[in-house]
Short mmCIF file of N, CA, C and O in Angstrom, two decimals:
data_model
loop_
_atom_site.label_atom_id
_atom_site.label_comp_id
_atom_site.label_asym_id
_atom_site.label_seq_id
_atom_site.Cartn_x
_atom_site.Cartn_y
_atom_site.Cartn_z
N MET R 54 -16.12 -3.99 0.02
CA MET R 54 -15.71 -4.01 -1.41
C MET R 54 -16.94 -3.64 -2.24
O MET R 54 -18.06 -4.04 -1.94
N THR R 55 -16.67 -3.04 -3.35
CA THR R 55 -17.72 -2.65 -4.27
C THR R 55 -17.91 -3.74 -5.36
O THR R 55 -17.11 -4.57 -5.55
N THR R 56 -19.05 -3.63 -6.03
CA THR R 56 -19.33 -4.49 -7.16
C THR R 56 -18.21 -4.37 -8.20
O THR R 56 -17.75 -5.41 -8.71
N GLU R 57 -17.72 -3.17 -8.51
CA GLU R 57 -16.66 -2.99 -9.43
C GLU R 57 -15.35 -3.75 -8.96
O GLU R 57 -14.71 -4.37 -9.83
N HIS R 58 -15.06 -3.68 -7.75
CA HIS R 58 -13.93 -4.41 -7.20
C HIS R 58 -14.10 -5.87 -7.36
O HIS R 58 -13.15 -6.61 -7.75
N HIS R 59 -15.34 -6.43 -7.06
CA HIS R 59 -15.60 -7.83 -7.21
C HIS R 59 -15.42 -8.22 -8.69
O HIS R 59 -14.82 -9.35 -8.96
N LEU R 60 -15.88 -7.42 -9.57
CA LEU R 60 -15.70 -7.81 -11.09
C LEU R 60 -14.23 -7.81 -11.43
O LEU R 60 -13.83 -8.69 -12.08
N GLY R 61 -13.45 -6.88 -10.89
CA GLY R 61 -11.94 -6.84 -11.13
C GLY R 61 -11.33 -8.09 -10.57
O GLY R 61 -10.46 -8.64 -11.22
N LEU R 62 -11.78 -8.51 -9.43
CA LEU R 62 -11.17 -9.75 -8.83
C LEU R 62 -11.47 -11.01 -9.65
O LEU R 62 -10.64 -11.86 -9.97
N ILE R 63 -12.78 -11.06 -10.09
CA ILE R 63 -13.15 -12.19 -11.03
C ILE R 63 -12.38 -12.19 -12.29
O ILE R 63 -11.86 -13.22 -12.76
N ASP R 64 -12.24 -11.01 -12.85
CA ASP R 64 -11.44 -10.90 -14.14
C ASP R 64 -9.97 -11.30 -13.91
O ASP R 64 -9.41 -11.99 -14.75
N GLY R 65 -9.42 -10.88 -12.78
CA GLY R 65 -8.07 -11.36 -12.48
C GLY R 65 -7.99 -12.87 -12.28
O GLY R 65 -6.98 -13.47 -12.80
N MET R 66 -8.96 -13.42 -11.62
CA MET R 66 -8.96 -14.89 -11.45
C MET R 66 -9.06 -15.59 -12.80
O MET R 66 -8.42 -16.67 -12.98
N ARG R 67 -9.80 -15.04 -13.66
CA ARG R 67 -10.02 -15.74 -14.98
C ARG R 67 -8.75 -15.76 -15.81
O ARG R 67 -8.49 -16.69 -16.58
N THR R 68 -7.88 -14.73 -15.69
CA THR R 68 -6.66 -14.65 -16.54
C THR R 68 -5.41 -15.08 -15.81
O THR R 68 -4.44 -15.35 -16.50
N GLN R 69 -5.50 -15.30 -14.53
CA GLN R 69 -4.36 -15.70 -13.74
C GLN R 69 -4.01 -17.21 -13.90
O GLN R 69 -4.90 -18.01 -13.99
N ASP R 70 -2.77 -17.55 -14.07
CA ASP R 70 -2.34 -18.93 -14.12
C ASP R 70 -2.63 -19.62 -12.79
O ASP R 70 -2.62 -18.97 -11.75
N PHE R 71 -2.88 -20.93 -12.79
CA PHE R 71 -3.04 -21.64 -11.60
C PHE R 71 -1.66 -22.03 -11.00
O PHE R 71 -0.79 -22.40 -11.79
N PRO R 72 -1.58 -22.08 -9.71
CA PRO R 72 -0.27 -22.32 -9.13
C PRO R 72 -0.01 -23.87 -9.14
O PRO R 72 -0.92 -24.62 -9.35
N SER R 73 1.19 -24.22 -8.86
CA SER R 73 1.53 -25.64 -8.90
C SER R 73 1.28 -26.36 -7.52
O SER R 73 1.34 -27.50 -7.38
N GLU R 74 1.04 -25.45 -6.48
CA GLU R 74 0.68 -25.94 -5.17
C GLU R 74 -0.34 -25.09 -4.55
O GLU R 74 -0.60 -23.95 -5.00
N ARG R 75 -1.03 -25.61 -3.55
CA ARG R 75 -2.15 -24.83 -2.87
C ARG R 75 -1.59 -23.65 -2.12
O ARG R 75 -0.69 -23.76 -1.35
N LEU R 76 -2.24 -22.49 -2.40
CA LEU R 76 -1.82 -21.19 -1.79
C LEU R 76 -3.07 -20.51 -1.26
O LEU R 76 -4.08 -20.46 -1.88
N HIS R 77 -2.94 -19.89 -0.13
CA HIS R 77 -3.97 -19.05 0.44
C HIS R 77 -3.75 -17.67 0.13
O HIS R 77 -2.61 -17.19 0.26
N SER R 78 -4.84 -16.88 -0.16
CA SER R 78 -4.65 -15.47 -0.39
C SER R 78 -5.60 -14.79 0.62
O SER R 78 -6.21 -15.43 1.41
N GLY R 79 -5.63 -13.45 0.49
CA GLY R 79 -6.53 -12.69 1.43
C GLY R 79 -7.94 -12.93 1.19
O GLY R 79 -8.78 -12.73 2.07
N THR R 80 -8.36 -13.43 0.02
CA THR R 80 -9.73 -13.69 -0.32
C THR R 80 -10.16 -15.12 -0.48
O THR R 80 -11.26 -15.44 -0.54
N GLY R 81 -9.15 -16.01 -0.69
CA GLY R 81 -9.52 -17.41 -0.96
C GLY R 81 -8.34 -18.27 -1.10
O GLY R 81 -7.29 -18.12 -0.45
N VAL R 82 -8.46 -19.26 -1.94
CA VAL R 82 -7.43 -20.35 -2.17
C VAL R 82 -7.22 -20.44 -3.69
O VAL R 82 -8.13 -20.42 -4.49
N SER R 83 -5.90 -20.64 -4.03
CA SER R 83 -5.58 -20.99 -5.36
C SER R 83 -4.81 -22.26 -5.32
O SER R 83 -4.07 -22.47 -4.39
N ALA R 84 -5.09 -23.21 -6.27
CA ALA R 84 -4.43 -24.51 -6.30
C ALA R 84 -4.34 -24.98 -7.71
O ALA R 84 -4.87 -24.33 -8.61
N PRO R 85 -3.70 -26.13 -7.99
CA PRO R 85 -3.62 -26.56 -9.29
C PRO R 85 -5.02 -26.78 -9.90
O PRO R 85 -5.86 -27.47 -9.33
N GLY R 86 -5.40 -26.03 -10.88
CA GLY R 86 -6.62 -26.18 -11.58
C GLY R 86 -7.78 -25.25 -11.12
O GLY R 86 -8.85 -25.24 -11.69
N TYR R 87 -7.57 -24.38 -10.06
CA TYR R 87 -8.60 -23.58 -9.65
C TYR R 87 -8.15 -22.38 -8.74
O TYR R 87 -7.10 -22.38 -8.20
N HIS R 88 -9.06 -21.33 -8.74
CA HIS R 88 -8.91 -20.25 -7.79
C HIS R 88 -10.30 -20.10 -7.16
O HIS R 88 -11.39 -20.25 -7.87
N THR R 89 -10.37 -19.79 -5.87
CA THR R 89 -11.63 -19.49 -5.20
C THR R 89 -11.46 -18.10 -4.48
O THR R 89 -10.34 -17.72 -4.14
N ALA R 90 -12.59 -17.48 -4.30
CA ALA R 90 -12.52 -16.16 -3.50
C ALA R 90 -13.91 -16.04 -2.81
O ALA R 90 -14.93 -16.33 -3.30
N LEU R 91 -13.84 -15.60 -1.61
CA LEU R 91 -14.99 -15.21 -0.82
C LEU R 91 -15.11 -13.71 -1.02
O LEU R 91 -14.23 -12.89 -0.55
N LEU R 92 -16.13 -13.25 -1.78
CA LEU R 92 -16.31 -11.89 -2.10
C LEU R 92 -16.97 -11.12 -0.96
O LEU R 92 -16.63 -9.92 -0.78
N LEU R 93 -17.88 -11.73 -0.29
CA LEU R 93 -18.66 -11.05 0.75
C LEU R 93 -19.07 -12.02 1.79
O LEU R 93 -19.56 -13.12 1.50
N ARG R 94 -18.94 -11.62 3.11
CA ARG R 94 -19.37 -12.48 4.18
C ARG R 94 -20.12 -11.57 5.13
O ARG R 94 -19.57 -10.59 5.68
N GLU R 95 -21.33 -11.95 5.39
CA GLU R 95 -22.18 -11.27 6.41
C GLU R 95 -22.51 -12.28 7.51
O GLU R 95 -23.44 -13.00 7.41
N ASP R 96 -21.62 -12.41 8.54
CA ASP R 96 -21.87 -13.24 9.63
C ASP R 96 -22.61 -12.53 10.68
O ASP R 96 -22.17 -11.66 11.35
N LEU R 97 -23.90 -12.95 10.77
CA LEU R 97 -24.82 -12.15 11.62
C LEU R 97 -25.16 -12.79 12.90
O LEU R 97 -26.14 -12.32 13.58
N TYR R 98 -24.53 -13.81 13.37
CA TYR R 98 -24.91 -14.53 14.54
C TYR R 98 -24.81 -13.64 15.87
O TYR R 98 -25.54 -13.81 16.74
N GLY R 99 -23.89 -12.71 15.90
CA GLY R 99 -23.67 -11.94 17.14
C GLY R 99 -24.62 -10.73 17.23
O GLY R 99 -24.70 -10.15 18.33
N GLU R 100 -25.41 -10.45 16.23
CA GLU R 100 -26.27 -9.26 16.30
C GLU R 100 -27.57 -9.53 17.01
O GLU R 100 -28.20 -10.54 16.76
N ASP R 101 -27.91 -8.62 17.84
CA ASP R 101 -29.14 -8.73 18.57
C ASP R 101 -30.29 -8.06 17.84
O ASP R 101 -31.41 -8.46 17.99
N ASP R 102 -29.96 -7.09 17.01
CA ASP R 102 -30.95 -6.30 16.29
C ASP R 102 -31.41 -7.06 15.08
O ASP R 102 -30.74 -7.29 14.05
N THR R 103 -32.67 -7.55 15.12
CA THR R 103 -33.26 -8.33 14.04
C THR R 103 -33.33 -7.50 12.74
O THR R 103 -33.05 -8.02 11.68
N SER R 104 -33.65 -6.27 12.79
CA SER R 104 -33.81 -5.46 11.65
C SER R 104 -32.38 -5.23 10.99
O SER R 104 -32.26 -5.21 9.78
N GLY R 105 -31.37 -5.01 11.81
CA GLY R 105 -29.98 -4.82 11.32
C GLY R 105 -29.45 -6.10 10.67
O GLY R 105 -28.81 -6.02 9.55
N ARG R 106 -29.85 -7.22 11.21
CA ARG R 106 -29.43 -8.48 10.62
C ARG R 106 -30.18 -8.67 9.25
O ARG R 106 -29.52 -9.15 8.29
N ALA R 107 -31.43 -8.34 9.17
CA ALA R 107 -32.20 -8.51 7.91
C ALA R 107 -31.63 -7.55 6.85
O ALA R 107 -31.57 -7.93 5.71
N GLN R 108 -31.25 -6.36 7.27
CA GLN R 108 -30.70 -5.37 6.31
C GLN R 108 -29.40 -5.84 5.82
O GLN R 108 -29.21 -5.72 4.52
N ARG R 109 -28.56 -6.37 6.59
CA ARG R 109 -27.22 -6.80 6.14
C ARG R 109 -27.33 -8.02 5.19
O ARG R 109 -26.61 -8.13 4.18
N ARG R 110 -28.22 -8.95 5.55
CA ARG R 110 -28.51 -10.06 4.61
C ARG R 110 -29.05 -9.59 3.28
O ARG R 110 -28.65 -10.10 2.25
N ALA R 111 -29.95 -8.64 3.40
CA ALA R 111 -30.55 -8.05 2.15
C ALA R 111 -29.45 -7.43 1.29
O ALA R 111 -29.49 -7.52 0.00
N GLN R 112 -28.49 -6.80 1.89
CA GLN R 112 -27.38 -6.18 1.16
C GLN R 112 -26.46 -7.18 0.49
O GLN R 112 -26.03 -7.11 -0.61
N CYS R 113 -26.28 -8.34 1.17
CA CYS R 113 -25.50 -9.45 0.61
C CYS R 113 -26.26 -10.03 -0.67
O CYS R 113 -25.70 -10.24 -1.71
N LEU R 114 -27.56 -10.19 -0.50
CA LEU R 114 -28.41 -10.72 -1.61
C LEU R 114 -28.43 -9.74 -2.79
O LEU R 114 -28.37 -10.14 -3.97
N ALA R 115 -28.45 -8.46 -2.49
CA ALA R 115 -28.51 -7.43 -3.51
C ALA R 115 -27.12 -7.48 -4.25
O ALA R 115 -27.09 -7.28 -5.48
N GLU R 116 -26.02 -7.60 -3.52
CA GLU R 116 -24.73 -7.71 -4.23
C GLU R 116 -24.67 -8.95 -5.09
O GLU R 116 -24.14 -8.91 -6.27
N HIS R 117 -25.14 -10.09 -4.65
CA HIS R 117 -25.29 -11.28 -5.51
C HIS R 117 -26.05 -10.98 -6.73
O HIS R 117 -25.66 -11.34 -7.83
N ASP R 118 -27.20 -10.35 -6.61
CA ASP R 118 -28.10 -10.07 -7.77
C ASP R 118 -27.39 -9.12 -8.78
O ASP R 118 -27.49 -9.28 -9.97
N ALA R 119 -26.66 -8.10 -8.23
CA ALA R 119 -25.95 -7.17 -9.08
C ALA R 119 -24.82 -7.84 -9.85
O ALA R 119 -24.79 -7.65 -11.09
N LEU R 120 -24.05 -8.67 -9.19
CA LEU R 120 -23.05 -9.36 -9.89
C LEU R 120 -23.61 -10.36 -10.91
O LEU R 120 -23.10 -10.44 -12.04
N LEU R 121 -24.67 -11.05 -10.55
CA LEU R 121 -25.28 -11.97 -11.48
C LEU R 121 -25.74 -11.27 -12.69
O LEU R 121 -25.55 -11.76 -13.86
N THR R 122 -26.35 -10.06 -12.57
CA THR R 122 -26.84 -9.28 -13.72
C THR R 122 -25.67 -8.87 -14.60
O THR R 122 -25.71 -9.06 -15.82
N LEU R 123 -24.61 -8.35 -14.01
CA LEU R 123 -23.44 -7.93 -14.82
C LEU R 123 -22.69 -9.05 -15.52
O LEU R 123 -22.33 -8.96 -16.64
N LEU R 124 -22.57 -10.19 -14.82
CA LEU R 124 -21.92 -11.35 -15.43
C LEU R 124 -22.76 -11.90 -16.51
O LEU R 124 -22.29 -12.38 -17.56
N THR R 125 -24.06 -11.90 -16.32
CA THR R 125 -25.00 -12.39 -17.39
C THR R 125 -24.91 -11.46 -18.66
O THR R 125 -24.96 -11.98 -19.76
N LEU R 126 -24.77 -10.22 -18.40
CA LEU R 126 -24.60 -9.26 -19.59
C LEU R 126 -23.33 -9.63 -20.32
O LEU R 126 -23.26 -9.50 -21.56
N ARG R 127 -22.25 -9.99 -19.63
CA ARG R 127 -21.03 -10.32 -20.24
C ARG R 127 -21.03 -11.67 -20.99
O ARG R 127 -20.50 -11.79 -22.08
N TRP R 128 -21.62 -12.75 -20.28
CA TRP R 128 -21.36 -14.10 -20.77
C TRP R 128 -22.64 -14.78 -21.14
O TRP R 128 -22.68 -16.01 -21.46
N GLY R 129 -23.79 -14.14 -20.99
CA GLY R 129 -25.08 -14.74 -21.27
C GLY R 129 -25.65 -15.41 -20.01
O GLY R 129 -25.05 -15.35 -18.91
N GLU R 130 -26.79 -16.04 -20.13
CA GLU R 130 -27.46 -16.66 -19.02
C GLU R 130 -26.59 -17.77 -18.51
O GLU R 130 -26.10 -18.62 -19.25
N PRO R 131 -26.44 -17.87 -17.16
CA PRO R 131 -25.70 -18.95 -16.58
C PRO R 131 -26.56 -20.21 -16.45
O PRO R 131 -27.81 -20.18 -16.60
N GLN R 132 -25.86 -21.34 -16.35
CA GLN R 132 -26.56 -22.59 -16.02
C GLN R 132 -26.87 -22.54 -14.50
O GLN R 132 -25.97 -22.23 -13.71
N LEU R 133 -28.14 -22.77 -14.13
CA LEU R 133 -28.42 -22.86 -12.71
C LEU R 133 -28.29 -24.35 -12.41
O LEU R 133 -28.94 -25.26 -12.92
N VAL R 134 -27.31 -24.63 -11.48
CA VAL R 134 -26.93 -26.03 -11.27
C VAL R 134 -27.33 -26.42 -9.82
O VAL R 134 -26.78 -25.83 -8.87
N SER R 135 -28.22 -27.38 -9.74
CA SER R 135 -28.57 -27.88 -8.43
C SER R 135 -27.50 -28.81 -7.91
O SER R 135 -26.97 -29.60 -8.72
N LEU R 136 -27.17 -28.72 -6.67
CA LEU R 136 -26.07 -29.57 -6.08
C LEU R 136 -26.75 -30.67 -5.31
O LEU R 136 -25.98 -31.40 -4.63
N TRP R 137 -28.01 -30.92 -5.41
CA TRP R 137 -28.62 -31.97 -4.65
C TRP R 137 -28.03 -33.34 -4.86
O TRP R 137 -27.72 -34.11 -3.95
N SER R 138 -27.91 -33.74 -6.19
CA SER R 138 -27.38 -35.09 -6.42
C SER R 138 -25.90 -35.24 -5.99
O SER R 138 -25.54 -36.29 -5.45
N ALA R 139 -25.11 -34.17 -6.10
CA ALA R 139 -23.79 -34.25 -5.56
C ALA R 139 -23.70 -34.31 -4.11
O ALA R 139 -22.89 -34.97 -3.53
N GLN R 140 -24.67 -33.61 -3.42
CA GLN R 140 -24.79 -33.69 -1.94
C GLN R 140 -25.15 -35.14 -1.52
O GLN R 140 -24.57 -35.69 -0.56
N GLU R 141 -26.02 -35.77 -2.22
CA GLU R 141 -26.41 -37.18 -1.93
C GLU R 141 -25.22 -38.13 -2.16
O GLU R 141 -24.98 -38.95 -1.31
N ARG R 142 -24.51 -37.88 -3.24
CA ARG R 142 -23.28 -38.72 -3.44
C ARG R 142 -22.27 -38.51 -2.43
O ARG R 142 -21.62 -39.47 -1.89
N MET R 143 -22.08 -37.24 -1.97
CA MET R 143 -21.05 -36.92 -0.96
C MET R 143 -21.50 -37.62 0.40
O MET R 143 -20.64 -38.17 1.10
N MET R 144 -22.76 -37.57 0.70
CA MET R 144 -23.27 -38.13 1.95
C MET R 144 -23.13 -39.74 1.87
O MET R 144 -22.99 -40.32 2.94
N ALA R 145 -23.11 -40.30 0.74
CA ALA R 145 -22.95 -41.65 0.54
C ALA R 145 -21.50 -42.09 0.57
O ALA R 145 -21.19 -43.32 0.39
N GLY R 146 -20.56 -41.13 0.72
CA GLY R 146 -19.15 -41.50 0.80
C GLY R 146 -18.31 -41.12 -0.39
O GLY R 146 -17.08 -41.26 -0.31
N GLU R 147 -18.91 -40.64 -1.48
CA GLU R 147 -18.15 -40.25 -2.66
C GLU R 147 -17.26 -38.98 -2.32
O GLU R 147 -17.79 -38.02 -1.83
N ALA R 148 -16.08 -39.03 -2.80
CA ALA R 148 -15.27 -37.82 -2.59
C ALA R 148 -15.51 -36.86 -3.79
O ALA R 148 -15.49 -37.30 -4.94
N ILE R 149 -15.82 -35.59 -3.49
CA ILE R 149 -16.05 -34.61 -4.48
C ILE R 149 -14.81 -33.79 -4.66
O ILE R 149 -14.17 -33.34 -3.66
N ALA R 150 -14.31 -33.65 -5.85
CA ALA R 150 -13.00 -33.05 -6.10
C ALA R 150 -13.06 -31.52 -5.75
O ALA R 150 -14.13 -30.87 -6.03
N ASP R 151 -11.94 -30.98 -5.28
CA ASP R 151 -11.82 -29.52 -5.13
C ASP R 151 -11.80 -28.92 -6.50
O ASP R 151 -11.30 -29.51 -7.46
N PRO R 152 -12.40 -27.80 -6.64
CA PRO R 152 -12.88 -26.83 -5.68
C PRO R 152 -14.36 -26.98 -5.40
O PRO R 152 -15.00 -26.14 -4.76
N TRP R 153 -15.02 -28.14 -5.79
CA TRP R 153 -16.42 -28.29 -5.69
C TRP R 153 -16.92 -28.78 -4.34
O TRP R 153 -18.06 -28.71 -4.04
N ALA R 154 -16.01 -29.41 -3.51
CA ALA R 154 -16.50 -30.00 -2.22
C ALA R 154 -17.19 -28.98 -1.39
O ALA R 154 -18.22 -29.26 -0.77
N GLU R 155 -16.60 -27.85 -1.23
CA GLU R 155 -17.16 -26.83 -0.29
C GLU R 155 -18.53 -26.38 -0.69
O GLU R 155 -19.47 -26.37 0.13
N PRO R 156 -18.71 -25.98 -1.93
CA PRO R 156 -20.11 -25.57 -2.36
C PRO R 156 -21.11 -26.69 -2.22
O PRO R 156 -22.21 -26.47 -1.92
N VAL R 157 -20.67 -27.88 -2.63
CA VAL R 157 -21.58 -29.01 -2.51
C VAL R 157 -22.06 -29.25 -1.08
O VAL R 157 -23.21 -29.53 -0.86
N SER R 158 -21.17 -29.05 -0.19
CA SER R 158 -21.51 -29.27 1.21
C SER R 158 -22.26 -28.12 1.80
O SER R 158 -22.85 -28.17 2.94
N GLY R 159 -22.19 -26.90 1.20
CA GLY R 159 -22.72 -25.72 1.86
C GLY R 159 -23.86 -24.97 1.20
O GLY R 159 -24.28 -23.96 1.69
N CYS R 160 -24.24 -25.33 -0.04
CA CYS R 160 -25.35 -24.64 -0.64
C CYS R 160 -26.14 -25.48 -1.59
O CYS R 160 -25.73 -26.57 -1.94
N GLU R 161 -27.30 -25.00 -1.97
CA GLU R 161 -28.23 -25.79 -2.76
C GLU R 161 -27.96 -25.78 -4.20
O GLU R 161 -28.19 -26.73 -4.93
N TYR R 162 -27.44 -24.63 -4.73
CA TYR R 162 -27.25 -24.50 -6.18
C TYR R 162 -26.19 -23.41 -6.43
O TYR R 162 -25.77 -22.68 -5.45
N LEU R 163 -25.74 -23.34 -7.64
CA LEU R 163 -24.84 -22.24 -8.09
C LEU R 163 -25.11 -21.80 -9.47
O LEU R 163 -25.80 -22.57 -10.26
N GLN R 164 -24.71 -20.68 -9.86
CA GLN R 164 -24.80 -20.22 -11.25
C GLN R 164 -23.44 -20.50 -11.88
O GLN R 164 -22.37 -20.22 -11.33
N LEU R 165 -23.44 -21.00 -13.15
CA LEU R 165 -22.23 -21.49 -13.74
C LEU R 165 -22.13 -21.00 -15.22
O LEU R 165 -23.13 -21.15 -15.91
N TRP R 166 -20.96 -20.50 -15.55
CA TRP R 166 -20.66 -20.16 -16.95
C TRP R 166 -19.41 -20.87 -17.37
O TRP R 166 -18.61 -21.27 -16.60
N ARG R 167 -19.30 -21.06 -18.69
CA ARG R 167 -18.12 -21.69 -19.29
C ARG R 167 -17.56 -20.54 -20.24
O ARG R 167 -18.25 -20.21 -21.23
N VAL R 168 -16.40 -20.01 -19.87
CA VAL R 168 -15.80 -18.91 -20.56
C VAL R 168 -14.34 -19.23 -20.88
O VAL R 168 -13.60 -19.47 -19.90
N ASP R 169 -13.98 -19.21 -22.16
CA ASP R 169 -12.53 -19.34 -22.50
C ASP R 169 -11.96 -20.59 -21.88
O ASP R 169 -10.80 -20.51 -21.39
N GLY R 170 -12.66 -21.70 -21.87
CA GLY R 170 -12.07 -22.92 -21.38
C GLY R 170 -12.11 -23.06 -19.80
O GLY R 170 -11.54 -24.04 -19.34
N ARG R 171 -12.71 -22.13 -19.18
CA ARG R 171 -12.70 -22.25 -17.72
C ARG R 171 -14.20 -22.11 -17.23
O ARG R 171 -15.01 -21.44 -17.83
N TRP R 172 -14.43 -22.79 -16.13
CA TRP R 172 -15.76 -22.67 -15.46
C TRP R 172 -15.73 -21.51 -14.49
O TRP R 172 -14.67 -21.39 -13.78
N ILE R 173 -16.67 -20.71 -14.51
CA ILE R 173 -16.83 -19.63 -13.48
C ILE R 173 -18.15 -19.92 -12.75
O ILE R 173 -19.26 -19.94 -13.43
N ALA R 174 -18.06 -20.06 -11.46
CA ALA R 174 -19.24 -20.33 -10.67
C ALA R 174 -19.41 -19.24 -9.60
O ALA R 174 -18.46 -18.80 -8.94
N MET R 175 -20.64 -18.74 -9.47
CA MET R 175 -21.00 -17.81 -8.45
C MET R 175 -21.80 -18.62 -7.38
O MET R 175 -22.74 -19.33 -7.76
N VAL R 176 -21.28 -18.59 -6.16
CA VAL R 176 -21.90 -19.43 -5.08
C VAL R 176 -22.46 -18.55 -4.05
O VAL R 176 -21.79 -17.65 -3.46
N LEU R 177 -23.69 -18.84 -3.64
CA LEU R 177 -24.31 -18.06 -2.50
C LEU R 177 -24.61 -18.99 -1.38
O LEU R 177 -25.40 -19.97 -1.52
N TYR R 178 -23.97 -18.76 -0.28
CA TYR R 178 -24.17 -19.59 0.95
C TYR R 178 -25.17 -18.88 1.86
O TYR R 178 -24.80 -17.74 2.29
N LEU R 179 -26.23 -19.45 2.16
CA LEU R 179 -27.18 -18.77 3.04
C LEU R 179 -27.34 -19.66 4.27
O LEU R 179 -27.70 -20.88 4.13
N GLN R 180 -27.01 -19.17 5.45
CA GLN R 180 -27.07 -19.91 6.65
C GLN R 180 -28.52 -19.99 7.16
O GLN R 180 -29.43 -19.29 6.69
N GLU R 181 -28.73 -20.79 8.17
CA GLU R 181 -30.06 -21.08 8.72
C GLU R 181 -30.77 -19.87 9.29
O GLU R 181 -30.18 -18.88 9.66
N ALA R 182 -32.06 -19.91 9.25
CA ALA R 182 -32.95 -18.96 9.89
C ALA R 182 -32.66 -17.52 9.55
O ALA R 182 -32.76 -16.66 10.36
N GLY R 183 -32.22 -17.25 8.32
CA GLY R 183 -32.01 -15.93 7.93
C GLY R 183 -30.77 -15.31 8.59
O GLY R 183 -30.61 -14.07 8.59
N VAL R 184 -29.82 -16.12 9.05
CA VAL R 184 -28.67 -15.61 9.73
C VAL R 184 -27.48 -15.95 8.82
O VAL R 184 -27.20 -17.09 8.61
N GLY R 185 -26.75 -14.91 8.38
CA GLY R 185 -25.58 -15.08 7.61
C GLY R 185 -25.79 -15.29 6.16
O GLY R 185 -26.82 -15.76 5.68
N CYS R 186 -24.80 -14.79 5.39
CA CYS R 186 -24.82 -14.77 3.93
C CYS R 186 -23.35 -14.66 3.50
O CYS R 186 -22.69 -13.80 3.97
N GLU R 187 -23.00 -15.56 2.57
CA GLU R 187 -21.65 -15.46 1.96
C GLU R 187 -21.80 -15.51 0.50
O GLU R 187 -22.60 -16.37 -0.03
N LEU R 188 -20.99 -14.82 -0.22
CA LEU R 188 -20.96 -14.82 -1.66
C LEU R 188 -19.56 -15.10 -2.10
O LEU R 188 -18.56 -14.50 -1.75
N GLY R 189 -19.44 -16.21 -2.89
CA GLY R 189 -18.13 -16.68 -3.35
C GLY R 189 -18.12 -16.90 -4.89
O GLY R 189 -19.17 -16.90 -5.53
N VAL R 190 -16.90 -17.02 -5.40
CA VAL R 190 -16.70 -17.31 -6.81
C VAL R 190 -15.60 -18.35 -6.92
O VAL R 190 -14.68 -18.36 -6.14
N ILE R 191 -15.77 -19.12 -7.93
CA ILE R 191 -14.78 -20.17 -8.31
C ILE R 191 -14.44 -20.04 -9.80
O ILE R 191 -15.34 -19.90 -10.63
N VAL R 192 -13.19 -20.12 -10.10
CA VAL R 192 -12.70 -20.16 -11.46
C VAL R 192 -11.86 -21.42 -11.59
O VAL R 192 -10.93 -21.58 -10.80
N THR R 193 -12.23 -22.24 -12.50
CA THR R 193 -11.60 -23.56 -12.55
C THR R 193 -11.58 -24.23 -13.90
O THR R 193 -12.51 -23.91 -14.73
N VAL R 194 -10.71 -25.14 -14.07
CA VAL R 194 -10.76 -26.13 -15.28
C VAL R 194 -11.30 -27.43 -14.84
O VAL R 194 -11.48 -28.30 -15.73
N VAL R 195 -11.55 -27.63 -13.59
CA VAL R 195 -12.12 -28.90 -13.06
C VAL R 195 -13.66 -28.90 -13.35
O VAL R 195 -14.30 -28.07 -12.94
N ASP R 196 -14.04 -29.92 -14.05
CA ASP R 196 -15.47 -30.04 -14.38
C ASP R 196 -16.30 -30.15 -13.12
O ASP R 196 -15.92 -30.79 -12.11
N PRO R 197 -17.54 -29.48 -13.08
CA PRO R 197 -18.38 -29.61 -11.94
C PRO R 197 -18.89 -31.05 -11.69
O PRO R 197 -18.89 -31.87 -12.65
N PRO R 198 -19.26 -31.36 -10.43
CA PRO R 198 -19.61 -32.68 -10.12
C PRO R 198 -20.99 -33.11 -10.74
O PRO R 198 -21.80 -32.29 -11.03
#
């Protein structure tokens, strides 16, 4: 998918009503109060070629940076939100509300905007030792943890 396609998907998520029950789509999940989508996934565990793995991860990071730049031009600077304290609370047994539980358990921070009464979060999941990269987005009315 292209950056333009990702922007179109985000715009659609922003204007789409939330369903009354949890539904899976080809890109993510929609449920009461939120939509999520996995925009890009570079699962590099099976690759033997170190340079190929590094190149694909670099492409994922470049797509993240391109989307971040374009969304910042639209909505201004995002809030950079550390998920450290929410991770600590989750490890202590606190339940984190969806759609925030997955990013809290899987990444260090996210970029967050508040637009037209909805939170829009761009989430970058980086797996261990330079292997794997996922780029996701959340559109929700549920306040972040």
